[in-house]
Amino acid sequence: PLGNGQKTRNGRRLWDRRRYEGEPIMMESIKSFFQHNMAETAEDEAETQPAELRLAACALLLELAYADDEFTDAERSHLGYAIKRQFGLDEEQASQLVQLAEEQRAKAVDLWSFTNLIAEHYSLGQKMVLAEAMWGLVFSDGDLASRETYLMRKISGLLRLEPGYLAEARKRVEEHQPPEETREESTG
């Protein structure tokens, strides 16, 4: 195996990416969006994440946002900020990515298609950054629901992120959260 989760056979790379019969994993509108709005030079391609990984990460963030059955304005704001910062997108591109991720999330039967893609292609550092973004989203509304905690543990397991790393990401986010009195004043 190569260091980034890829396997080789007879010197050739093998990609463990599931393909479905019939409809391809990525719709034409998604491909079109990324080709027109995020075309990268050859130099930039090695440094940025492929469109499918961005979409998968965004879908996981959305899954967490809806975990407590309420997608608050604070969560929506944090999601937009996290996506723009993480992927270097402008407001319009981030909005389109969220819309496409919403569509894919609605079609998905489970989280495996998203988490497996990320688990196979993200480094430990990238997984930690994603975990911090997820915890930030969970804490952004000031209320940690039991369903959100459960889903964080489930997603981290599917991402093959050990519990200690998940706890470390949570601690980092909690350290940067404003005190509860400040949050209540800003929302009330």
XYZ file of N, CA, C and O in Angstrom:
752
model
N 0.819 -1.195 0.000
C 0.000 0.000 0.000
C 0.863 1.260 0.000
O 1.916 1.292 0.611
N 0.384 2.263 -0.659
C 1.045 3.551 -0.655
C 0.612 4.305 0.590
O -0.406 3.989 1.194
N 1.352 5.336 0.971
C 1.081 6.068 2.198
C -0.268 6.757 2.235
O -0.788 7.054 3.282
N -0.867 7.035 1.108
C -2.125 7.770 1.102
C -3.335 6.858 0.955
O -4.395 7.294 0.548
N -3.209 5.601 1.293
C -4.348 4.686 1.274
C -4.532 3.950 -0.042
O -5.394 3.104 -0.161
N -3.714 4.271 -1.050
C -3.837 3.601 -2.328
C -3.099 2.268 -2.280
O -2.133 2.110 -1.555
N -3.551 1.307 -3.034
C -2.914 0.002 -3.089
C -2.332 -0.191 -4.484
O -2.778 0.417 -5.436
N -1.340 -1.063 -4.568
C -0.749 -1.339 -5.869
C -0.768 -2.827 -6.130
O -0.771 -3.638 -5.212
N -0.812 -3.177 -7.391
C -0.682 -4.563 -7.820
C 0.182 -4.532 -9.067
O -0.122 -3.836 -10.027
N 1.304 -5.254 -9.033
C 2.243 -5.283 -10.151
C 2.674 -3.884 -10.559
O 2.803 -3.574 -11.734
N 2.873 -3.008 -9.568
C 3.352 -1.661 -9.847
C 2.287 -0.700 -10.345
O 2.568 0.455 -10.599
N 1.041 -1.142 -10.495
C -0.033 -0.260 -10.972
C -0.937 0.111 -9.807
O -1.225 -0.709 -8.947
N -1.401 1.341 -9.788
C -2.295 1.804 -8.732
C -3.676 1.202 -8.931
O -4.190 1.109 -10.035
N -4.271 0.832 -7.824
C -5.647 0.347 -7.834
C -6.483 1.343 -7.046
O -6.132 1.719 -5.947
N -7.575 1.760 -7.591
C -8.467 2.682 -6.908
C -9.695 1.915 -6.467
O -10.370 1.307 -7.274
N -9.949 1.936 -5.174
C -11.122 1.248 -4.652
C -12.290 2.228 -4.627
O -12.739 2.676 -3.596
N -12.773 2.592 -5.782
C -13.889 3.508 -5.887
C -15.067 2.746 -6.458
O -14.985 2.170 -7.528
N -16.141 2.748 -5.728
C -17.312 1.994 -6.147
C -18.006 2.700 -7.310
O -18.178 3.907 -7.308
N -18.404 1.937 -8.296
C -19.181 2.452 -9.427
C -20.530 1.755 -9.410
O -20.635 0.580 -9.109
N -21.540 2.490 -9.717
C -22.868 1.930 -9.733
C -23.303 1.695 -11.168
O -22.933 2.433 -12.073
N -24.102 0.666 -11.362
C -24.662 0.407 -12.691
C -25.676 1.502 -12.989
O -26.404 1.940 -12.128
N -25.753 1.911 -14.205
C -26.740 2.924 -14.585
C -26.200 4.316 -14.352
O -25.196 4.702 -14.921
N -26.853 5.075 -13.474
C -26.512 6.468 -13.239
C -25.128 6.597 -12.604
O -24.836 5.946 -11.610
N -24.246 7.423 -13.183
C -22.922 7.611 -12.594
C -23.039 8.300 -11.233
O -24.045 8.935 -10.934
N -21.999 8.143 -10.419
C -22.008 8.716 -9.079
C -22.225 10.228 -9.148
O -22.954 10.794 -8.363
N -21.593 10.886 -10.085
C -21.682 12.335 -10.165
C -22.547 12.755 -11.340
O -22.318 12.351 -12.455
N -23.539 13.562 -11.074
C -24.453 14.006 -12.122
C -23.744 14.982 -13.066
O -22.733 15.582 -12.712
N -24.315 15.126 -14.244
C -23.735 16.042 -15.235
C -23.675 17.475 -14.717
O -22.727 18.194 -14.986
N -24.688 17.905 -13.954
C -24.678 19.279 -13.448
C -23.513 19.508 -12.496
O -22.928 20.587 -12.472
N -23.170 18.497 -11.736
C -22.046 18.622 -10.820
C -20.745 18.734 -11.607
O -19.917 19.592 -11.337
N -20.588 17.878 -12.600
C -19.385 17.941 -13.434
C -19.274 19.297 -14.107
O -18.203 19.907 -14.132
N -20.379 19.768 -14.641
C -20.388 21.054 -15.326
C -19.992 22.179 -14.375
O -19.199 23.049 -14.719
N -20.554 22.160 -13.170
C -20.235 23.180 -12.180
C -18.738 23.243 -11.917
O -18.124 24.294 -11.952
N -18.142 22.102 -11.665
C -16.727 22.089 -11.339
C -15.853 22.401 -12.542
O -14.797 23.000 -12.398
N -16.264 22.024 -13.725
C -15.475 22.331 -14.904
C -15.491 23.829 -15.203
O -14.481 24.404 -15.578
N -16.637 24.468 -15.017
C -16.750 25.886 -15.343
C -16.278 26.808 -14.228
O -15.711 27.857 -14.487
N -16.528 26.441 -12.986
C -16.234 27.340 -11.880
C -14.935 27.051 -11.154
O -14.442 27.902 -10.436
N -14.433 25.871 -11.311
C -13.254 25.527 -10.535
C -12.175 24.899 -11.393
O -11.420 24.067 -10.913
N -12.102 25.277 -12.638
C -11.054 24.755 -13.509
C -9.715 25.203 -12.939
O -9.519 26.361 -12.600
N -8.793 24.290 -12.816
C -7.511 24.569 -12.198
C -6.385 24.320 -13.189
O -6.505 23.493 -14.078
N -5.310 25.023 -12.968
C -4.143 24.773 -13.790
C -3.520 23.466 -13.325
O -3.794 22.983 -12.235
N -2.643 22.908 -14.122
C -2.013 21.636 -13.770
C -1.253 21.741 -12.449
O -1.230 20.810 -11.662
N -0.624 22.895 -12.191
C 0.114 23.076 -10.950
C -0.825 23.088 -9.753
O -0.527 22.544 -8.708
N -1.973 23.751 -9.895
C -2.918 23.866 -8.791
C -3.629 22.556 -8.500
O -4.045 22.317 -7.370
N -3.797 21.696 -9.493
C -4.546 20.455 -9.304
C -3.944 19.576 -8.230
O -4.655 18.950 -7.466
N -2.622 19.520 -8.152
C -1.970 18.674 -7.160
C -2.196 19.198 -5.751
O -2.164 18.446 -4.796
N -2.428 20.517 -5.613
C -2.571 21.126 -4.300
C -4.014 21.181 -3.822
O -4.262 21.351 -2.634
N -4.967 21.078 -4.701
C -6.362 21.197 -4.304
C -7.051 19.847 -4.348
O -6.535 18.890 -4.905
N -8.237 19.809 -3.775
C -8.963 18.559 -3.693
C -9.867 18.387 -4.900
O -10.463 19.349 -5.376
N -10.009 17.160 -5.375
C -10.932 16.899 -6.480
C -12.364 17.246 -6.100
O -12.737 17.245 -4.925
N -13.159 17.514 -7.110
C -14.542 17.932 -6.914
C -15.342 16.931 -6.095
O -16.130 17.321 -5.234
N -15.141 15.657 -6.332
C -15.911 14.642 -5.605
C -15.614 14.686 -4.110
O -16.505 14.480 -3.287
N -14.374 14.970 -3.733
C -14.021 15.050 -2.320
C -14.644 16.276 -1.671
O -15.116 16.210 -0.535
N -14.645 17.381 -2.376
C -15.292 18.591 -1.857
C -16.775 18.337 -1.628
O -17.339 18.721 -0.606
N -17.400 17.703 -2.599
C -18.823 17.408 -2.506
C -19.105 16.468 -1.331
O -20.053 16.675 -0.570
N -18.286 15.450 -1.159
C -18.472 14.496 -0.065
C -18.314 15.179 1.294
O -19.111 14.957 2.207
N -17.286 16.008 1.431
C -17.064 16.711 2.698
C -18.225 17.649 3.007
O -18.710 17.706 4.144
N -18.699 18.353 2.004
C -19.827 19.266 2.188
C -21.090 18.492 2.569
O -21.852 18.916 3.440
N -21.315 17.345 1.958
C -22.485 16.526 2.280
C -22.430 16.050 3.730
O -23.467 16.021 4.418
N -21.250 15.693 4.223
C -21.119 15.280 5.618
C -21.412 16.443 6.562
O -22.079 16.267 7.592
N -20.931 17.621 6.214
C -21.227 18.796 7.035
C -22.732 19.065 7.060
O -23.299 19.394 8.107
N -23.378 18.918 5.928
C -24.828 19.105 5.870
C -25.562 18.061 6.708
O -26.553 18.370 7.379
N -25.085 16.832 6.669
C -25.704 15.768 7.468
C -25.660 16.138 8.951
O -26.643 15.959 9.674
N -24.541 16.673 9.397
C -24.432 17.114 10.787
C -25.325 18.316 11.074
O -25.913 18.414 12.150
N -25.424 19.222 10.119
C -26.258 20.409 10.312
C -27.722 20.026 10.527
O -28.428 20.658 11.305
N -28.167 18.991 9.854
C -29.557 18.547 9.977
C -29.752 17.502 11.073
O -30.877 17.046 11.296
N -28.706 17.108 11.771
C -28.778 16.024 12.749
C -29.779 16.303 13.866
O -30.446 15.394 14.351
N -29.878 17.558 14.293
C -30.809 17.890 15.382
C -32.147 18.390 14.846
O -32.921 19.020 15.563
N -32.427 18.089 13.566
C -33.686 18.445 12.900
C -33.901 19.945 12.741
O -35.005 20.379 12.439
N -32.853 20.738 12.950
C -32.974 22.182 12.776
C -31.659 22.720 12.214
O -30.615 22.629 12.849
N -31.714 23.274 11.017
C -30.546 23.866 10.380
C -30.631 25.370 10.644
O -31.279 26.109 9.927
N -29.992 25.800 11.727
C -30.112 27.182 12.185
C -29.308 28.142 11.314
O -28.432 27.726 10.545
N -29.589 29.432 11.478
C -28.827 30.456 10.759
C -27.349 30.418 11.161
O -26.475 30.621 10.324
N -27.096 30.162 12.444
C -25.705 30.080 12.910
C -24.987 28.918 12.234
O -23.829 29.044 11.818
N -25.663 27.781 12.105
C -25.061 26.629 11.438
C -24.853 26.916 9.953
O -23.824 26.576 9.387
N -25.831 27.556 9.334
C -25.726 27.905 7.916
C -24.546 28.848 7.681
O -23.782 28.680 6.734
N -24.391 29.809 8.560
C -23.286 30.758 8.451
C -21.945 30.053 8.629
O -20.996 30.293 7.867
N -21.858 29.182 9.637
C -20.613 28.451 9.869
C -20.290 27.534 8.692
O -19.127 27.434 8.289
N -21.294 26.876 8.144
C -21.089 25.993 6.996
C -20.507 26.776 5.818
O -19.528 26.358 5.210
N -21.097 27.911 5.504
C -20.597 28.739 4.405
C -19.164 29.173 4.625
O -18.319 29.091 3.723
N -18.876 29.629 5.843
C -17.511 30.061 6.173
C -16.529 28.901 6.042
O -15.456 29.051 5.451
N -16.893 27.749 6.595
C -15.990 26.585 6.581
C -15.700 26.130 5.149
O -14.559 25.812 4.812
N -16.720 26.124 4.305
C -16.539 25.674 2.923
C -15.670 26.659 2.145
O -14.765 26.255 1.412
N -15.934 27.940 2.309
C -15.117 28.941 1.607
C -13.658 28.857 2.059
O -12.751 28.895 1.232
N -13.458 28.734 3.353
C -12.096 28.677 3.891
C -11.390 27.383 3.496
O -10.245 27.396 3.049
N -12.068 26.266 3.641
C -11.479 24.952 3.378
C -11.095 24.771 1.916
O -10.048 24.226 1.601
N -11.962 25.222 1.012
C -11.760 24.943 -0.405
C -11.372 26.168 -1.227
O -11.215 26.077 -2.440
N -11.236 27.330 -0.594
C -10.833 28.535 -1.303
C -11.862 28.997 -2.318
O -11.508 29.428 -3.418
N -13.140 28.924 -1.957
C -14.222 29.295 -2.876
C -14.746 30.686 -2.563
O -14.649 31.160 -1.433
N -15.331 31.323 -3.576
C -16.020 32.581 -3.317
C -17.457 32.272 -2.886
O -17.867 31.104 -2.834
N -18.214 33.290 -2.569
C -19.579 33.120 -2.046
C -20.474 32.322 -2.999
O -21.189 31.412 -2.586
N -20.440 32.666 -4.283
C -21.299 31.994 -5.262
C -20.920 30.522 -5.434
O -21.784 29.650 -5.474
N -19.624 30.247 -5.517
C -19.165 28.863 -5.667
C -19.527 28.035 -4.439
O -19.956 26.890 -4.563
N -19.366 28.622 -3.253
C -19.716 27.917 -2.024
C -21.206 27.611 -1.984
O -21.616 26.508 -1.615
N -22.010 28.564 -2.399
C -23.464 28.376 -2.434
C -23.846 27.260 -3.402
O -24.702 26.415 -3.096
N -23.219 27.223 -4.558
C -23.498 26.174 -5.539
C -23.055 24.808 -5.020
O -23.755 23.812 -5.216
N -21.907 24.763 -4.338
C -21.434 23.498 -3.777
C -22.415 22.980 -2.725
O -22.747 21.798 -2.711
N -22.911 23.868 -1.877
C -23.885 23.468 -0.857
C -25.152 22.933 -1.521
O -25.687 21.899 -1.107
N -25.608 23.605 -2.561
C -26.813 23.155 -3.266
C -26.609 21.764 -3.875
O -27.464 20.890 -3.756
N -25.469 21.549 -4.514
C -25.180 20.240 -5.108
C -25.035 19.165 -4.035
O -25.493 18.032 -4.204
N -24.412 19.523 -2.929
C -24.255 18.569 -1.831
C -25.613 18.224 -1.216
O -25.847 17.078 -0.828
N -26.500 19.204 -1.148
C -27.875 18.950 -0.661
C -28.549 17.910 -1.549
O -29.198 16.995 -1.056
N -28.395 18.057 -2.868
C -29.008 17.113 -3.812
C -28.429 15.714 -3.631
O -29.177 14.732 -3.592
N -27.112 15.612 -3.509
C -26.475 14.312 -3.339
C -26.836 13.686 -1.990
O -27.063 12.484 -1.900
N -26.905 14.513 -0.956
C -27.282 14.030 0.370
C -28.694 13.460 0.344
O -28.969 12.424 0.952
N -29.595 14.133 -0.362
C -30.984 13.672 -0.449
C -31.093 12.333 -1.185
O -31.950 11.517 -0.866
N -30.220 12.103 -2.143
C -30.243 10.866 -2.924
C -29.527 9.710 -2.232
O -29.774 8.555 -2.540
N -28.626 10.037 -1.310
C -27.796 9.012 -0.675
C -28.627 8.125 0.248
O -29.502 8.602 0.970
N -28.319 6.853 0.216
C -28.982 5.893 1.090
C -28.337 5.912 2.473
O -28.998 5.732 3.486
N -27.036 6.125 2.511
C -26.297 6.163 3.767
C -25.098 7.092 3.617
O -24.932 7.739 2.589
N -24.267 7.136 4.629
C -23.095 8.020 4.618
C -21.864 7.378 3.997
O -20.873 8.054 3.746
N -21.909 6.076 3.755
C -20.731 5.347 3.321
C -20.126 5.907 2.036
O -18.898 6.013 1.924
N -20.942 6.258 1.071
C -20.390 6.750 -0.195
C -19.563 8.021 0.017
O -18.557 8.223 -0.655
N -19.969 8.852 0.960
C -19.221 10.076 1.249
C -17.992 9.775 2.103
O -16.889 10.224 1.806
N -18.197 9.025 3.173
C -17.089 8.780 4.105
C -16.006 7.901 3.495
O -14.822 8.118 3.761
N -16.382 6.933 2.687
C -15.378 6.063 2.089
C -14.464 6.847 1.144
O -13.253 6.650 1.140
N -15.033 7.717 0.356
C -14.245 8.535 -0.563
C -13.223 9.377 0.205
O -12.046 9.429 -0.146
N -13.686 9.997 1.283
C -12.795 10.823 2.097
C -11.758 9.961 2.815
O -10.571 10.295 2.847
N -12.192 8.851 3.396
C -11.271 7.972 4.128
C -10.144 7.471 3.227
O -9.001 7.346 3.661
N -10.464 7.191 1.976
C -9.465 6.670 1.040
C -8.489 7.738 0.553
O -7.360 7.419 0.208
N -8.914 8.988 0.504
C -8.095 10.010 -0.156
C -7.578 11.122 0.752
O -6.688 11.854 0.351
N -8.135 11.283 1.943
C -7.662 12.317 2.859
C -6.507 11.781 3.709
O -6.536 10.639 4.141
N -5.558 12.645 3.970
C -4.493 12.325 4.922
C -5.064 12.495 6.332
O -6.161 13.037 6.509
N -4.311 12.068 7.336
C -4.750 12.246 8.713
C -4.962 13.727 9.015
O -5.949 14.107 9.657
N -4.066 14.566 8.538
C -4.199 16.010 8.764
C -5.468 16.575 8.148
O -6.153 17.399 8.762
N -5.790 16.147 6.944
C -7.012 16.616 6.291
C -8.249 16.127 7.031
O -9.236 16.858 7.155
N -8.195 14.898 7.531
C -9.321 14.376 8.317
C -9.499 15.184 9.600
O -10.619 15.442 10.035
N -8.380 15.578 10.226
C -8.458 16.378 11.448
C -9.068 17.751 11.167
O -9.886 18.232 11.944
N -8.686 18.366 10.065
C -9.266 19.661 9.696
C -10.767 19.510 9.460
O -11.568 20.337 9.915
N -11.161 18.439 8.771
C -12.581 18.180 8.546
C -13.304 17.937 9.869
O -14.406 18.459 10.092
N -12.694 17.177 10.776
C -13.309 16.922 12.086
C -13.498 18.223 12.860
O -14.535 18.424 13.498
N -12.522 19.116 12.783
C -12.659 20.419 13.451
C -13.786 21.233 12.828
O -14.556 21.875 13.542
N -13.901 21.195 11.500
C -15.000 21.905 10.842
C -16.344 21.314 11.260
O -17.320 22.050 11.481
N -16.399 19.987 11.392
C -17.644 19.334 11.809
C -18.002 19.704 13.245
O -19.153 20.033 13.534
N -17.018 19.671 14.162
C -17.300 20.064 15.534
C -17.702 21.534 15.596
O -18.610 21.903 16.354
N -17.041 22.382 14.822
C -17.398 23.796 14.792
C -18.841 23.992 14.366
O -19.570 24.816 14.931
N -19.266 23.217 13.388
C -20.648 23.297 12.920
C -21.615 22.834 14.011
O -22.633 23.470 14.269
N -21.275 21.740 14.666
C -22.125 21.193 15.727
C -22.278 22.191 16.876
O -23.361 22.373 17.424
N -21.186 22.864 17.243
C -21.223 23.810 18.354
C -21.730 25.192 17.947
O -22.002 26.015 18.813
N -21.852 25.481 16.672
C -22.173 26.837 16.220
C -23.532 27.339 16.680
O -23.716 28.544 16.828
N -24.487 26.446 16.921
C -25.804 26.904 17.383
C -25.887 26.981 18.904
O -26.936 27.310 19.459
N -24.780 26.666 19.587
C -24.743 26.780 21.037
C -25.366 25.615 21.774
O -25.438 25.626 22.996
N -25.833 24.608 21.052
C -26.501 23.468 21.692
C -25.961 22.180 21.085
O -26.024 22.002 19.870
N -25.462 21.300 21.929
C -24.935 20.020 21.466
C -25.979 18.942 21.734
O -26.171 18.507 22.865
N -26.680 18.527 20.688
C -27.710 17.499 20.809
C -27.054 16.120 20.838
O -25.997 15.913 20.249
N -27.702 15.168 21.510
C -27.144 13.816 21.607
C -27.016 13.182 20.223
O -26.081 12.430 19.960
N -27.941 13.483 19.331
C -27.870 12.952 17.958
C -26.628 13.472 17.237
O -26.016 12.765 16.450
N -26.252 14.714 17.497
C -25.056 15.288 16.871
C -23.797 14.579 17.374
O -22.905 14.270 16.582
N -23.738 14.320 18.671
C -22.593 13.612 19.241
C -22.493 12.210 18.657
O -21.409 11.756 18.265
N -23.624 11.525 18.595
C -23.662 10.173 18.028
C -23.176 10.194 16.573
O -22.348 9.373 16.172
N -23.683 11.123 15.794
C -23.320 11.200 14.380
C -21.840 11.538 14.198
O -21.187 11.010 13.298
N -21.294 12.384 15.066
C -19.863 12.696 14.991
C -19.036 11.422 15.208
O -18.080 11.178 14.482
N -19.413 10.626 16.206
C -18.678 9.381 16.459
C -18.826 8.415 15.285
O -17.863 7.761 14.885
N -20.026 8.322 14.745
C -20.275 7.420 13.618
C -19.447 7.835 12.406
O -18.778 7.006 11.785
N -19.488 9.120 12.062
C -18.739 9.615 10.898
C -17.242 9.427 11.104
O -16.534 8.996 10.193
N -16.749 9.721 12.299
C -15.300 9.569 12.525
C -14.884 8.113 12.389
O -13.808 7.823 11.872
N -15.732 7.186 12.816
C -15.434 5.769 12.631
C -15.398 5.399 11.163
O -14.510 4.673 10.710
N -16.358 5.909 10.396
C -16.396 5.631 8.961
C -15.219 6.272 8.223
O -14.780 5.778 7.191
N -14.713 7.386 8.771
C -13.545 8.049 8.183
C -12.237 7.392 8.616
O -11.167 7.796 8.180
N -12.360 6.384 9.491
C -11.188 5.699 10.050
C -10.312 6.659 10.851
O -9.088 6.639 10.773
N -10.988 7.519 11.602
C -10.330 8.491 12.466
C -10.491 8.001 13.901
O -11.609 7.860 14.391
N -9.404 7.707 14.547
C -9.443 7.136 15.885
C -10.095 8.101 16.878
O -9.980 9.318 16.734
N -10.765 7.548 17.912
C -11.471 8.388 18.892
C -10.597 9.455 19.537
O -11.072 10.556 19.812
N -9.332 9.160 19.772
C -8.435 10.155 20.363
C -8.283 11.384 19.480
O -8.225 12.513 19.972
N -8.228 11.176 18.188
C -8.124 12.305 17.259
C -9.418 13.107 17.230
O -9.401 14.334 17.136
N -10.546 12.412 17.318
C -11.835 13.101 17.347
C -11.934 13.963 18.608
O -12.373 15.116 18.539
N -11.498 13.425 19.732
C -11.516 14.175 20.992
C -10.590 15.385 20.918
O -10.926 16.468 21.416
N -9.450 15.214 20.277
C -8.502 16.326 20.124
C -9.116 17.442 19.264
O -9.001 18.618 19.594
N -9.786 17.064 18.182
C -10.436 18.054 17.321
C -11.536 18.788 18.089
O -11.677 20.015 17.982
N -12.293 18.051 18.890
C -13.363 18.662 19.687
C -12.779 19.655 20.684
O -13.294 20.762 20.851
N -11.694 19.255 21.338
C -11.063 20.127 22.327
C -10.586 21.428 21.683
O -10.773 22.512 22.243
N -9.991 21.325 20.509
C -9.514 22.529 19.807
C -10.667 23.478 19.509
O -10.547 24.686 19.663
N -11.789 22.929 19.065
C -12.948 23.758 18.730
C -13.539 24.372 19.994
O -13.866 25.557 20.015
N -13.665 23.576 21.059
C -14.226 24.088 22.309
C -13.384 25.217 22.884
O -13.920 26.161 23.464
N -12.066 25.133 22.729
C -11.171 26.177 23.234
C -11.382 27.502 22.515
O -11.120 28.556 23.074
N -11.857 27.449 21.281
C -12.042 28.665 20.491
C -13.489 29.144 20.471
O -13.807 30.106 19.775
N -14.378 28.461 21.197
C -15.774 28.873 21.274
C -15.889 30.036 22.264
O -15.246 30.033 23.311
N -16.750 31.031 21.956
C -16.963 32.104 22.925
C -17.689 31.552 24.152
O -18.383 30.537 24.059
N -17.533 32.186 25.302
C -18.256 31.730 26.491
C -19.755 31.708 26.216
O -20.260 32.466 25.392
N -20.478 30.862 26.950
C -21.904 30.686 26.688
C -22.689 31.982 26.852
O -23.624 32.244 26.114
N -22.311 32.821 27.825
C -23.028 34.078 28.022
C -22.934 34.942 26.764
O -23.896 35.579 26.359
N -21.759 34.962 26.130
C -21.549 35.759 24.918
C -22.408 35.232 23.781
O -23.012 36.000 23.042
N -22.486 33.902 23.639
C -23.298 33.300 22.591
C -24.776 33.611 22.787
O -25.486 33.909 21.859
N -25.238 33.548 24.046
C -26.636 33.818 24.326
C -26.981 35.264 24.033
O -28.052 35.556 23.516
N -26.064 36.193 24.354
C -26.296 37.607 24.067
C -26.378 37.866 22.585
O -27.193 38.643 22.121
N -25.523 37.210 21.795
C -25.492 37.445 20.347
C -26.684 36.818 19.650
O -27.088 37.274 18.594
N -27.275 35.735 20.215
C -28.429 35.115 19.579
C -29.731 35.658 20.133
O -30.770 35.510 19.534
N -29.692 36.272 21.306
C -30.937 36.736 21.935
C -31.110 38.154 21.742
O -31.676 38.916 21.200
